[in-house]
Amino acid sequence: MEYSGYRWVVLGLAWLLFGTLFLFWYDMGTLAPVLMETYGIDQTTYSLAFTLPWLIAGLLSFPAGMFADRVGVRTAATIGGVIAALGTFVRAYPGVETLLLSQAILGVGLGIVFVNLPKLINAWFPPHQVGLATGIYLTSMMIFLSTGMVIAPYFPSWEYANTLGGGVIFIATLIFAAFVKNAPPGVEIPKAPVIEGAKAALSNRAIWGAALGTFLAMSGMVPWQALFATAAYVELGIPIAVGGAIVSLITNPGWVGSFVFPALSAKTGKVRLYIIVLSILFSALMLAAWFSGDVNAMWVLVGLAGFVAAGVIPHWMAVPAYLPFVDSRMKPEYIGGATGVLNTFLCLGGFLSTPFIIAPIAASSGFTTAFTVAAIFFAAQGIFAVLIPEPPK
């Protein structure tokens, strides 16, 4: 297979499109108290609205992965980007029902776009660069998500932010559609029948291990992103803008970790060990930051936590892309379906934990107990690392 130098352009445009979906979604994490007052909703309802795109994306991830296998990455991602832009535009209109509807529409777009990366990576990158390319791609979520949380308090209005956001996503989608190709010249990725791809993905223990691992990762990370700024304001008196900037460090330094740790594991192997150690370390650092109650300590500890956490998700997300090179039962044409399974669990973890477990615990027992449970979730993902194989050298 020929790997064209154009692969970096393809990866860069996918990076841009994916990141814009998070830029004007996660600003909700910083604006929680304002939005709860504006819409007249409580913490649980706010958490439901905030995480709703994860639910919709999770339900669509598997069929969207198979859809991408059938029509190609470029077409599928373009459709998803347009839908996400529409959802962001709709969020500019007032009303709780409109907020929930817009978040659901955004989730549809996210679900379609999210599953396309492994298909692109497998087509454009050689096996030894799969982990690095996945890490690079995921930095977009971290950088744009963090940026959204930092800049949210400075927009003139909620309506302005979402109108601008819809336009940015739409432009990024047009650029992606204009320049991205499904594969290098002369490379034909065979299309698998839906049932065949589904069976292959659902019967593979490595896919299940990665899926359950990402479920726990998101179950443990999203509550911090959704609730930390509010918790810091209510219990510690830290201004919302400062709390939002601090919690953005969960993902802001992550782009560095997404490069560093996949690069290290590519040279040293031991992907499973990286996942286990980094998962535990993130939870310990976040709890230390919260228990410290000190703003200066939080800047340092949360920043370190974000750096190490970024080394976990890229390893999970790379599994479907490199699995065909180490497991003869997984063919390249099954990657879309395999990624659909993985993303379903990842997105469901992002949705279920915050409104149905962590927010109710915070309401009944306080944020300290709630964050402790979230930390346990994130650390527990390492249990499933034993189910995945090491990538090819």
Coordinates of N, CA, C and O in Angstrom, one line a residue, residues 115 122 125 152 164 172 185 216 265 283 325 362:
V115 N -17.1 8.5 14.1 CA -16.6 7.1 13.8 C -15.7 7.1 12.5 O -15.2 6.0 12.2
N122 N -6.6 4.1 8.8 CA -6.2 2.9 8.3 C -5.9 3.0 6.8 O -5.0 2.3 6.3
F125 N -2.5 5.9 6.7 CA -1.3 5.8 7.5 C -0.8 4.3 7.6 O -1.6 3.4 7.7
A152 N -16.0 31.1 26.9 CA -17.4 31.2 27.1 C -17.9 32.4 27.8 O -18.8 33.1 27.4
L164 N -22.5 32.1 16.0 CA -21.1 32.0 15.5 C -20.6 30.6 15.4 O -20.0 30.2 14.4
A172 N -16.0 24.7 8.4 CA -15.0 23.6 8.6 C -15.5 22.4 7.8 O -14.7 21.7 7.2
P185 N -4.4 7.5 -3.8 CA -4.7 7.0 -5.2 C -4.3 5.6 -5.3 O -3.2 5.2 -4.9
L216 N -15.8 3.7 30.9 CA -15.5 4.1 32.2 C -14.6 5.4 32.1 O -14.7 6.2 33.0
S265 N 4.7 4.7 23.7 CA 4.2 3.4 23.6 C 4.6 2.7 22.3 O 4.8 1.5 22.2
S283 N -6.9 10.1 38.2 CA -7.8 10.2 39.3 C -7.2 10.7 40.6 O -7.8 11.5 41.3
F325 N -4.0 -5.5 11.7 CA -2.6 -5.9 11.5 C -2.1 -6.9 12.5 O -1.1 -7.5 12.3
A362 N -24.0 14.5 43.9 CA -23.7 15.8 44.3 C -24.8 16.5 45.1 O -24.6 17.2 46.0

